[in-house]
XYZ file of C-alpha atoms in Angstrom:
634
model
C -24.810 -32.326 10.210
C -25.205 -28.691 11.499
C -26.936 -26.380 9.117
C -25.196 -23.387 11.388
C -23.124 -21.415 8.733
C -19.934 -20.544 9.936
C -18.983 -16.921 10.097
C -15.706 -16.314 7.809
C -13.937 -13.183 8.705
C -11.716 -10.900 6.440
C -8.491 -9.925 7.449
C -9.687 -7.045 9.594
C -11.410 -9.142 11.540
C -14.810 -8.568 10.170
C -17.704 -10.737 8.980
C -16.963 -11.145 5.198
C -20.752 -11.495 4.546
C -21.086 -7.898 6.230
C -24.200 -8.924 8.354
C -25.461 -6.421 11.134
C -23.721 -7.441 14.280
C -24.833 -6.907 17.876
C -21.316 -7.050 18.960
C -20.082 -4.029 16.744
C -22.852 -2.353 18.116
C -22.771 -3.167 21.498
C -19.194 -1.896 21.532
C -20.037 1.456 19.898
C -22.774 1.740 22.728
C -20.237 0.857 25.201
C -17.805 3.401 24.224
C -20.846 6.007 24.239
C -21.439 4.697 27.688
C -18.184 5.114 29.196
C -17.887 8.703 28.181
C -21.485 9.483 29.416
C -20.472 8.206 32.672
C -17.723 10.206 33.061
C -19.635 13.276 31.760
C -23.017 12.683 33.270
C -24.364 16.397 33.837
C -23.155 16.964 30.334
C -24.631 13.859 28.747
C -28.071 14.628 30.642
C -28.305 18.242 29.271
C -27.365 17.023 25.874
C -30.439 14.436 25.951
C -32.876 16.915 27.558
C -31.890 19.893 25.160
C -32.612 17.203 22.181
C -35.856 16.141 23.345
C -36.922 19.955 24.137
C -35.884 21.003 20.837
C -37.864 18.293 19.074
C -40.953 18.755 20.996
C -40.862 22.564 20.340
C -40.546 21.843 16.514
C -43.085 19.370 16.531
C -45.668 22.252 18.422
C -44.782 24.791 16.584
C -47.076 23.933 13.887
C -49.859 22.976 16.165
C -49.388 26.857 17.707
C -49.586 28.378 14.078
C -52.493 26.579 13.207
C -54.248 27.951 16.201
C -53.215 31.197 15.202
C -55.010 30.556 11.944
C -58.200 29.221 13.758
C -58.073 32.454 16.202
C -58.237 34.464 12.752
C -61.343 32.343 11.525
C -63.074 32.951 14.783
C -62.691 36.586 14.560
C -63.820 36.725 18.242
C -67.172 35.119 17.319
C -67.081 32.233 20.011
C -65.878 32.736 23.498
C -63.731 29.508 23.322
C -61.909 27.658 20.579
C -60.998 24.286 20.619
C -57.423 23.268 21.340
C -56.463 19.213 21.016
C -59.095 18.067 23.135
C -59.988 21.071 25.077
C -61.642 24.567 24.793
C -59.398 27.251 25.429
C -60.330 31.262 25.996
C -57.109 32.438 23.953
C -59.405 33.319 21.309
C -57.159 36.268 19.708
C -54.710 35.489 17.080
C -52.264 37.773 18.589
C -51.750 35.863 21.686
C -51.150 32.825 19.725
C -49.057 34.891 17.278
C -46.554 35.695 20.635
C -46.323 32.441 21.637
C -45.112 31.052 18.223
C -42.713 33.893 18.910
C -41.848 32.401 21.984
C -41.343 28.664 20.730
C -39.248 29.922 17.616
C -36.721 31.851 20.136
C -36.899 28.755 22.627
C -35.813 26.622 19.576
C -33.153 28.875 19.070
C -31.709 28.434 22.434
C -32.164 24.716 22.561
C -30.714 24.191 18.893
C -27.589 26.157 20.404
C -27.678 23.988 23.403
C -27.674 21.140 21.109
C -24.874 22.111 19.032
C -22.821 23.090 21.773
C -23.205 20.017 24.017
C -23.085 17.344 21.338
C -20.061 19.101 19.863
C -18.175 19.113 23.224
C -19.336 15.660 24.258
C -18.229 14.208 20.731
C -14.831 15.728 21.495
C -14.256 14.640 24.892
C -15.247 11.023 23.396
C -12.631 11.572 20.443
C -9.838 12.564 23.127
C -11.161 9.733 25.838
C -10.580 7.087 23.120
C -7.442 8.342 21.712
C -6.113 8.439 25.549
C -7.526 5.040 25.960
C -5.577 4.084 22.930
C -2.278 5.056 23.685
C -2.511 4.103 27.260
C -3.604 0.316 25.642
C -0.349 0.933 23.521
C 2.368 1.985 25.562
C 1.506 -1.197 28.154
C 1.006 -3.755 25.239
C 3.697 -6.100 24.799
C 6.517 -5.259 21.890
C 5.523 -8.668 20.069
C 1.987 -6.645 19.365
C 4.010 -3.919 17.347
C 5.949 -6.296 15.431
C 2.685 -7.994 14.001
C 0.583 -4.709 13.689
C 1.422 -2.413 10.650
C 2.339 1.263 12.265
C -0.019 2.626 9.194
C -2.992 0.397 10.545
C -2.551 1.811 14.133
C -2.282 5.816 12.726
C -5.432 5.085 11.063
C -7.021 3.992 14.017
C -5.580 6.506 16.240
C -6.665 9.193 14.112
C -9.204 8.411 11.494
C -11.080 5.889 13.401
C -11.454 8.007 16.501
C -12.639 11.102 14.576
C -15.032 8.739 12.735
C -16.395 7.389 16.140
C -16.880 11.188 17.469
C -18.329 12.246 14.054
C -21.021 9.237 14.179
C -22.087 10.053 17.856
C -22.487 13.388 17.110
C -24.921 12.296 14.236
C -26.404 9.407 15.670
C -27.477 10.622 19.230
C -28.739 13.730 18.160
C -30.346 12.622 15.172
C -32.071 9.062 16.859
C -33.607 11.576 19.729
C -34.782 13.986 17.154
C -36.560 10.984 15.250
C -38.110 9.417 18.240
C -39.312 12.386 19.750
C -40.799 14.223 16.477
C -42.641 11.175 15.698
C -44.232 10.281 18.938
C -45.128 14.137 19.374
C -46.391 14.485 15.779
C -48.402 11.281 16.471
C -49.918 12.660 19.821
C -50.887 15.744 18.576
C -52.899 14.141 15.349
C -54.725 11.672 18.265
C -55.198 14.445 20.519
C -56.855 16.218 17.656
C -59.242 13.929 17.045
C -57.402 12.841 13.704
C -57.244 9.005 14.532
C -57.470 8.353 10.635
C -54.691 10.454 9.914
C -52.551 9.215 12.594
C -53.337 5.524 11.739
C -52.353 5.883 7.939
C -49.100 7.684 9.163
C -48.223 5.246 11.337
C -48.720 2.330 9.023
C -47.259 4.344 6.224
C -44.002 5.538 8.255
C -43.745 1.566 9.234
C -43.661 0.621 5.442
C -41.212 2.960 4.491
C -38.661 2.777 7.442
C -38.635 -1.186 6.716
C -37.788 -0.797 2.964
C -35.607 1.948 3.763
C -33.936 -0.253 6.287
C -33.553 -2.941 3.683
C -31.829 -0.667 1.414
C -29.839 0.746 3.706
C -28.553 -2.590 4.690
C -27.521 -3.594 1.162
C -25.973 0.061 0.671
C -24.076 -0.697 3.805
C -22.398 -3.675 2.747
C -21.028 -1.871 -0.290
C -20.116 0.759 1.838
C -18.068 -1.323 4.222
C -16.373 -3.200 1.061
C -15.276 -0.056 -0.282
C -13.890 1.168 3.071
C -11.840 -1.946 3.499
C -10.331 -1.048 -0.244
C -9.591 2.756 0.686
C -7.707 1.583 4.348
C -5.433 -0.963 1.694
C -4.809 2.104 -0.072
C -4.497 4.329 3.198
C -1.617 1.604 4.420
C 0.219 0.981 1.440
C 0.659 5.071 1.054
C 1.877 5.170 4.515
C 4.379 2.601 3.945
C 5.465 4.013 0.956
C 5.850 7.409 2.320
C 8.091 6.076 5.042
C 10.171 4.176 2.506
C 10.741 7.537 0.632
C 14.431 7.332 0.276
C 14.092 3.583 -1.358
C 11.781 4.887 -3.806
C 13.986 7.841 -4.584
C 16.978 5.981 -4.610
C 15.984 3.399 -7.321
C 14.424 6.038 -9.434
C 10.769 4.082 -9.415
C 8.395 7.367 -9.310
C 6.552 6.783 -12.001
C 6.360 3.010 -10.821
C 4.647 3.800 -7.604
C 2.394 6.680 -9.290
C 1.459 4.065 -11.592
C 0.801 1.259 -8.701
C -0.849 3.775 -6.562
C -3.474 5.122 -9.444
C -4.076 1.264 -9.907
C -4.695 0.708 -6.336
C -6.937 3.978 -6.125
C -9.026 2.718 -9.211
C -9.690 -0.553 -7.360
C -11.322 1.439 -4.336
C -12.860 3.512 -6.979
C -14.694 0.465 -8.614
C -15.418 -0.480 -4.985
C -17.233 2.553 -4.172
C -19.235 2.872 -7.240
C -21.980 -0.055 -6.121
C -22.101 1.812 -2.604
C -22.884 4.977 -4.583
C -25.479 3.608 -6.750
C -27.197 1.811 -3.840
C -27.272 4.742 -1.630
C -28.547 7.002 -4.699
C -31.549 4.489 -4.806
C -31.909 4.638 -0.914
C -31.868 8.480 -1.114
C -34.444 8.308 -3.897
C -36.699 6.389 -2.297
C -36.791 8.637 0.816
C -37.358 11.666 -1.180
C -39.868 10.263 -3.318
C -41.869 8.660 -0.100
C -41.736 12.179 1.441
C -43.501 13.995 -1.447
C -45.765 10.988 -1.977
C -47.102 11.111 1.400
C -48.609 14.504 1.493
C -49.693 14.015 -2.140
C -51.830 11.208 -0.921
C -53.452 12.801 1.869
C -54.477 15.915 0.018
C -56.194 13.753 -2.666
C -57.605 11.692 -0.356
C -59.241 14.671 1.452
C -60.243 16.241 -1.988
C -62.008 13.182 -2.997
C -63.872 12.891 0.235
C -65.059 16.477 0.088
C -66.142 16.074 -3.547
C -68.087 12.567 -2.569
C -69.451 14.070 0.365
C -70.595 17.206 -0.970
C -69.132 19.370 1.698
C -70.481 22.777 2.648
C -68.483 25.920 2.852
C -68.073 25.704 6.554
C -66.793 22.022 6.342
C -64.540 22.626 3.663
C -63.207 25.460 5.457
C -62.635 23.409 8.902
C -61.095 20.616 6.364
C -58.810 23.128 5.207
C -57.630 24.492 8.387
C -57.131 20.766 9.346
C -55.138 20.097 6.114
C -52.436 22.851 6.925
C -51.938 21.481 10.236
C -51.698 17.959 8.998
C -49.761 18.732 6.302
C -46.922 20.153 8.536
C -47.037 17.322 10.841
C -46.999 14.969 7.971
C -43.655 16.767 6.545
C -42.336 17.013 10.072
C -42.985 13.119 9.962
C -41.460 12.750 6.892
C -38.241 14.805 7.474
C -37.841 12.595 10.597
C -37.705 9.603 8.289
C -35.056 11.286 5.974
C -32.943 11.746 9.257
C -32.936 8.445 9.834
C -30.758 7.468 7.013
C -27.795 9.465 7.712
C -28.130 8.550 11.309
C -28.185 5.256 10.530
C -25.129 5.548 7.830
C -22.918 7.641 10.751
C -24.127 4.719 13.272
C -22.523 2.112 10.938
C -19.229 4.103 10.315
C -18.955 4.807 13.989
C -19.721 1.154 15.337
C -17.344 -0.128 12.452
C -14.643 2.512 14.185
C -15.454 1.100 17.484
C -14.948 -2.291 16.056
C -11.760 -1.387 14.563
C -10.317 0.550 18.078
C -11.464 -2.301 20.028
C -8.662 -4.484 18.056
C -6.045 -2.118 19.533
C -7.359 -1.811 22.990
C -8.844 -5.456 23.858
C -5.409 -7.331 23.498
C -4.413 -8.074 26.980
C -0.701 -7.736 27.442
C 1.309 -10.821 29.052
C 3.967 -8.565 30.667
C 3.218 -6.158 33.587
C 4.867 -3.188 35.238
C 3.973 -4.279 38.758
C 3.900 -0.645 39.990
C 3.028 -1.896 43.608
C 6.161 -3.772 44.192
C 9.323 -2.432 46.160
C 11.535 -0.124 43.836
C 15.475 -1.069 43.433
C 17.953 1.279 44.160
C 21.161 -0.189 42.940
C 21.573 -3.401 40.390
C 24.114 -5.565 41.650
C 24.340 -8.613 39.391
C 21.748 -10.535 37.348
C 21.581 -14.064 36.963
C 19.951 -16.454 34.165
C 18.462 -19.252 35.976
C 17.862 -22.047 33.545
C 16.079 -19.737 30.950
C 14.581 -20.951 27.720
C 13.191 -18.999 25.178
C 10.835 -19.401 22.005
C 8.780 -16.455 20.760
C 5.146 -16.997 21.595
C 4.237 -17.051 17.881
C 6.376 -20.115 17.342
C 6.414 -21.743 20.591
C 8.104 -24.990 18.885
C 11.068 -22.936 17.697
C 13.590 -22.821 20.410
C 15.702 -19.678 19.982
C 17.653 -19.907 23.198
C 17.790 -23.227 25.047
C 18.341 -23.945 28.934
C 20.902 -21.613 29.629
C 22.674 -20.406 33.107
C 24.988 -17.243 33.339
C 25.648 -14.519 36.065
C 26.699 -10.919 35.144
C 28.550 -9.756 38.009
C 28.657 -6.329 39.251
C 30.927 -3.734 36.996
C 32.221 -6.402 34.650
C 31.775 -6.388 30.891
C 30.220 -9.332 29.010
C 29.642 -9.835 25.080
C 27.499 -12.307 23.144
C 28.557 -13.326 19.638
C 27.141 -15.979 17.184
C 25.752 -16.288 13.623
C 22.296 -14.505 12.819
C 19.591 -16.590 14.805
C 21.832 -17.541 17.668
C 19.557 -15.664 19.904
C 22.101 -12.996 21.118
C 19.769 -10.121 20.525
C 17.243 -12.313 22.491
C 19.439 -11.747 25.555
C 19.063 -7.745 25.339
C 15.390 -8.484 24.713
C 14.829 -10.417 27.941
C 17.028 -8.328 30.042
C 14.733 -5.148 29.023
C 11.429 -7.461 29.853
C 10.286 -7.129 25.983
C 9.471 -10.625 26.524
C 9.583 -13.356 29.324
C 11.410 -16.583 29.209
C 9.765 -19.577 28.333
C 11.152 -21.661 31.219
C 13.330 -20.401 34.141
C 13.960 -16.944 35.680
C 16.034 -13.767 35.662
C 17.157 -13.001 39.193
C 18.226 -9.659 40.132
C 20.131 -9.246 42.970
C 20.518 -5.530 44.474
C 19.409 -2.778 46.898
C 15.473 -2.346 47.361
C 13.464 0.099 49.049
C 12.110 -1.246 52.333
C 10.326 1.911 53.247
C 11.509 4.848 56.091
C 14.507 5.314 53.165
C 16.152 2.130 54.174
C 17.282 -0.323 51.516
C 17.996 -4.103 51.857
C 20.354 -6.470 49.665
C 17.588 -8.811 47.923
C 17.321 -11.288 45.248
C 13.794 -10.879 43.235
C 12.655 -12.343 39.889
C 12.520 -10.026 37.149
C 9.020 -11.198 36.456
C 8.020 -10.038 39.772
C 9.389 -6.860 40.003
C 8.476 -3.244 39.794
C 9.578 -2.954 35.852
C 9.813 0.764 35.791
C 12.291 0.834 39.059
C 14.185 -1.630 37.380
C 14.494 -0.098 33.600
C 15.482 3.255 35.594
C 18.620 1.517 36.323
C 19.099 0.229 33.027
C 20.701 2.399 30.042
C 20.073 0.741 26.445
C 21.752 1.828 23.146
C 20.758 -0.276 20.145
C 21.555 -0.298 16.711
C 19.083 2.215 15.521
C 18.924 5.167 17.609
C 15.274 6.242 18.915
C 15.059 10.138 18.612
C 11.823 11.882 19.335
C 10.392 14.652 17.636
C 11.783 17.612 19.818
C 14.861 19.690 20.622
C 18.410 18.286 22.182
C 16.901 19.085 25.778
C 14.101 17.100 25.354
C 15.928 14.320 23.715
C 18.699 13.816 25.861
C 16.504 14.693 29.367
C 14.358 11.541 28.137
C 16.371 9.323 30.513
C 15.951 11.856 33.458
C 13.386 14.619 33.141
C 14.587 16.485 36.481
C 18.081 16.700 35.050
C 19.569 20.466 35.133
C 20.760 22.249 32.094
C 24.261 21.874 33.636
C 24.087 18.004 33.844
C 22.590 17.926 30.542
C 25.911 19.727 28.791
C 28.159 17.461 31.141
C 26.385 14.403 29.678
C 27.040 15.779 26.076
C 30.666 16.795 26.658
C 31.240 12.902 27.541
C 29.650 11.640 24.592
C 31.592 14.506 22.400
C 28.462 15.928 21.067
C 28.595 19.234 23.018
C 30.770 21.163 20.517
C 28.654 20.385 17.333
C 25.398 21.193 19.094
C 26.807 24.937 20.156
C 27.973 25.199 16.099
C 24.107 25.082 15.270
C 22.221 28.187 15.292
C 19.627 27.561 18.031
C 22.199 25.437 19.840
C 20.554 23.258 22.380
C 17.145 24.335 21.063
C 17.531 23.058 17.457
C 14.448 20.955 16.897
C 15.631 17.448 15.425
C 12.823 16.733 13.215
C 11.087 13.316 13.153
C 13.475 10.560 14.264
C 16.186 12.965 14.397
C 16.501 13.282 10.353
C 18.687 16.301 10.491
C 21.446 14.213 12.335
C 24.036 11.554 11.020
C 24.154 8.335 12.172
C 27.118 8.701 14.379
C 25.668 12.112 15.746
C 22.277 10.046 16.702
C 24.034 7.622 18.466
C 26.229 10.092 20.490
C 22.904 11.746 21.780
C 21.983 8.080 22.819
C 25.139 7.585 24.642
C 24.874 11.627 26.304
C 21.212 10.390 27.360
C 22.642 6.927 28.988
C 25.248 9.254 30.507
C 22.815 11.335 31.916
C 20.751 8.322 33.206
C 23.725 6.734 34.968
C 22.317 3.468 34.960
C 23.974 0.097 36.679
C 23.496 -2.238 33.886
C 24.137 -1.221 30.197
C 22.961 -3.131 27.183
C 24.491 -2.420 23.783
C 22.896 -4.086 21.165
C 24.852 -4.104 18.008
C 25.313 -0.179 18.714
C 27.699 0.638 15.905
C 26.912 -1.871 13.425
C 25.125 0.670 11.334
C 27.916 3.154 11.151
C 30.884 3.250 8.901
C 34.562 2.112 10.004
C 36.056 5.714 11.159
C 32.747 6.896 12.774
C 32.476 3.587 14.854
C 35.849 3.912 16.418
C 34.918 7.284 17.464
C 31.804 6.339 19.037
C 33.802 3.146 20.454
C 35.751 5.447 22.422
C 32.637 6.947 24.198
C 30.926 3.845 24.589
C 34.186 2.404 26.196
C 33.948 5.172 28.528
C 30.436 4.444 29.199
C 31.061 1.032 29.966
C 33.702 1.948 33.002
C 32.615 0.737 36.419
C 29.348 -0.631 35.024
C 27.686 -4.039 34.301
C 27.223 -3.990 30.438
C 26.364 -6.386 28.133
C 27.150 -6.349 24.599
C 25.586 -7.675 21.600
C 28.522 -8.134 19.119
C 28.979 -7.930 15.370
C 32.726 -6.498 15.177
C 36.036 -7.018 17.026
C 36.390 -3.570 17.981
C 33.336 -3.926 20.169
C 34.479 -7.051 22.189
C 38.189 -6.856 22.557
C 38.457 -5.339 25.883
C 35.256 -6.874 27.361
C 35.609 -9.735 30.421
C 33.901 -12.321 29.142
C 33.014 -13.536 25.498
C 30.132 -15.771 25.174
C 29.723 -17.543 21.793
C 26.174 -18.940 20.968
C 25.305 -21.474 18.272
C 22.474 -20.839 15.514
C 19.275 -22.618 15.280
C 18.856 -23.122 19.455
C 22.313 -24.588 20.136
C 22.822 -22.266 22.984
C 26.388 -21.447 24.738
C 29.037 -23.332 22.895
C 32.203 -21.274 24.219
C 33.019 -18.940 27.133
C 36.233 -16.880 28.051
C 38.172 -14.014 27.059
C 39.047 -12.759 23.713
C 42.813 -13.919 23.919
C 41.560 -17.362 25.301
C 39.120 -18.067 22.598
C 41.059 -16.994 19.632
C 43.570 -19.799 20.660
C 41.290 -22.295 21.087
C 39.631 -24.388 18.098
C 36.334 -23.552 18.070
C 33.111 -21.292 16.980
C 34.805 -18.153 17.993
C 38.198 -18.599 15.932
C 36.122 -20.000 13.170
C 34.297 -16.585 12.931
C 36.973 -14.520 13.618
C 39.175 -16.233 10.701
C 36.066 -16.252 8.376
C 36.327 -12.271 9.106
C 32.741 -12.342 10.775
C 34.366 -10.876 14.029
C 36.449 -8.263 12.299
């Protein structure tokens, strides 16, 4: 039996043991690499600025110590020792001016580091937001049914910010750490302080090793707390979006108590993280203080044991100043390592969560390279069969064949689960048929301003071109944040003001708009909350009038309206349907009484049970008559 322990994943796809993952680190570094590749000069300038700043910071104590050496020499000797070499710069003022130059250069490089890393992290954040949005708009509709919207928003806003902040901390600090340590130990070696350099290297190795183990423990607790925080964030997003339910139920106190309880769970999960983080920080602080103290005590003991003379003591005292500063610099770098690792951990986990949005591969493609369709004449469903991808064994629509002829109106009726809305989703290519083809016959662009009547499988067609010829009115009107102009033009961005106004007049919306203080410039708010249900539907109808499609799909367009408003809206819909091929997903008699053909679907994948006009079906014994007599189609 294999002894290899299988990793268990939590609901976010992370290892439950929360062990370090090279995969997560790789995703983080990959995102940094992509941004660096597209901003080569900026990234190179950032690296050079960090290296130069760290190098100057490490060299500053050396130059300052040389100023003290020059003062001690008092122009007695023609040269003084600088690392491994003798130099004729024996005046202390020369070293003082050199110190000032280094300070000025440090100020400049510090500004350059902050400017370049700020700009680089901003570009990374914007690039990832754009990447997420590009991936989301190209993703299958099914993806959004399975992913909580609050989770998407958290990753789009919170995780991209965490990634940018993590990069900002990680890149600069790790370069400062590595450059500073190498420079400081090199100065010790070149200053003939081999013992000190060896001691510093061993001490650093031990401190970093222990700190890293403590950090791993702290990191695991931190991620557990973050998971709890994300649960709270997603729940609060969901509750805010359902605020009308809370208000209408009078459950404000219940929700407050429930949120307090959830935050208490998050609070308890955060306690171990804070405890281990405090232990880690205390260890680092103590290690920093202890190293300098150990060295000074060791030097004092050596001086006493060797009975050193005054000149030797003066020389050792000068060296101690340099060594103490270099040691402080080294340990400062160690202290910087902990927040660096912490920010890198947050960043790599943010990169992992972002990848959960960007890595899923869609199954439906836009086929931009295919010929554009200029006119839809007819649509034929050839033996199509459908089951949802996540439930392939449950057949929603059995093998079905039907043709929607140009200019005719069709209606699908049936009980819940009969697959009538599935027809609309297949025609919009939200899903692909499990079997069969959807053939589109129409005029296709063949170049040089010419068109040719052809039939193409919707699977292989230029999808944006096809959808530009399709109008869709659904039960829940889709309103974007903006004014009336923006919302109505969403179907046709190049439309003139006059064309928009004509469309609103056809939809019987114009008079309402001009009665508002700001008229067409009125901001509708999120999801059009300023409008009633009927006004929202009229806006969508105006949008479709402006689009002037060949195929019109009405998916229970009036089911959310009361009878009076429904009759008013149905007049606009009837006008909209004139001269177009229309497919109506029906739930009431008023929406299908005048269509050319009614298709009755059976529940639980039974498919087409009856086809005919309203007058024909009402006289025949069958499913439609039963629905009508039961009042389900009234």
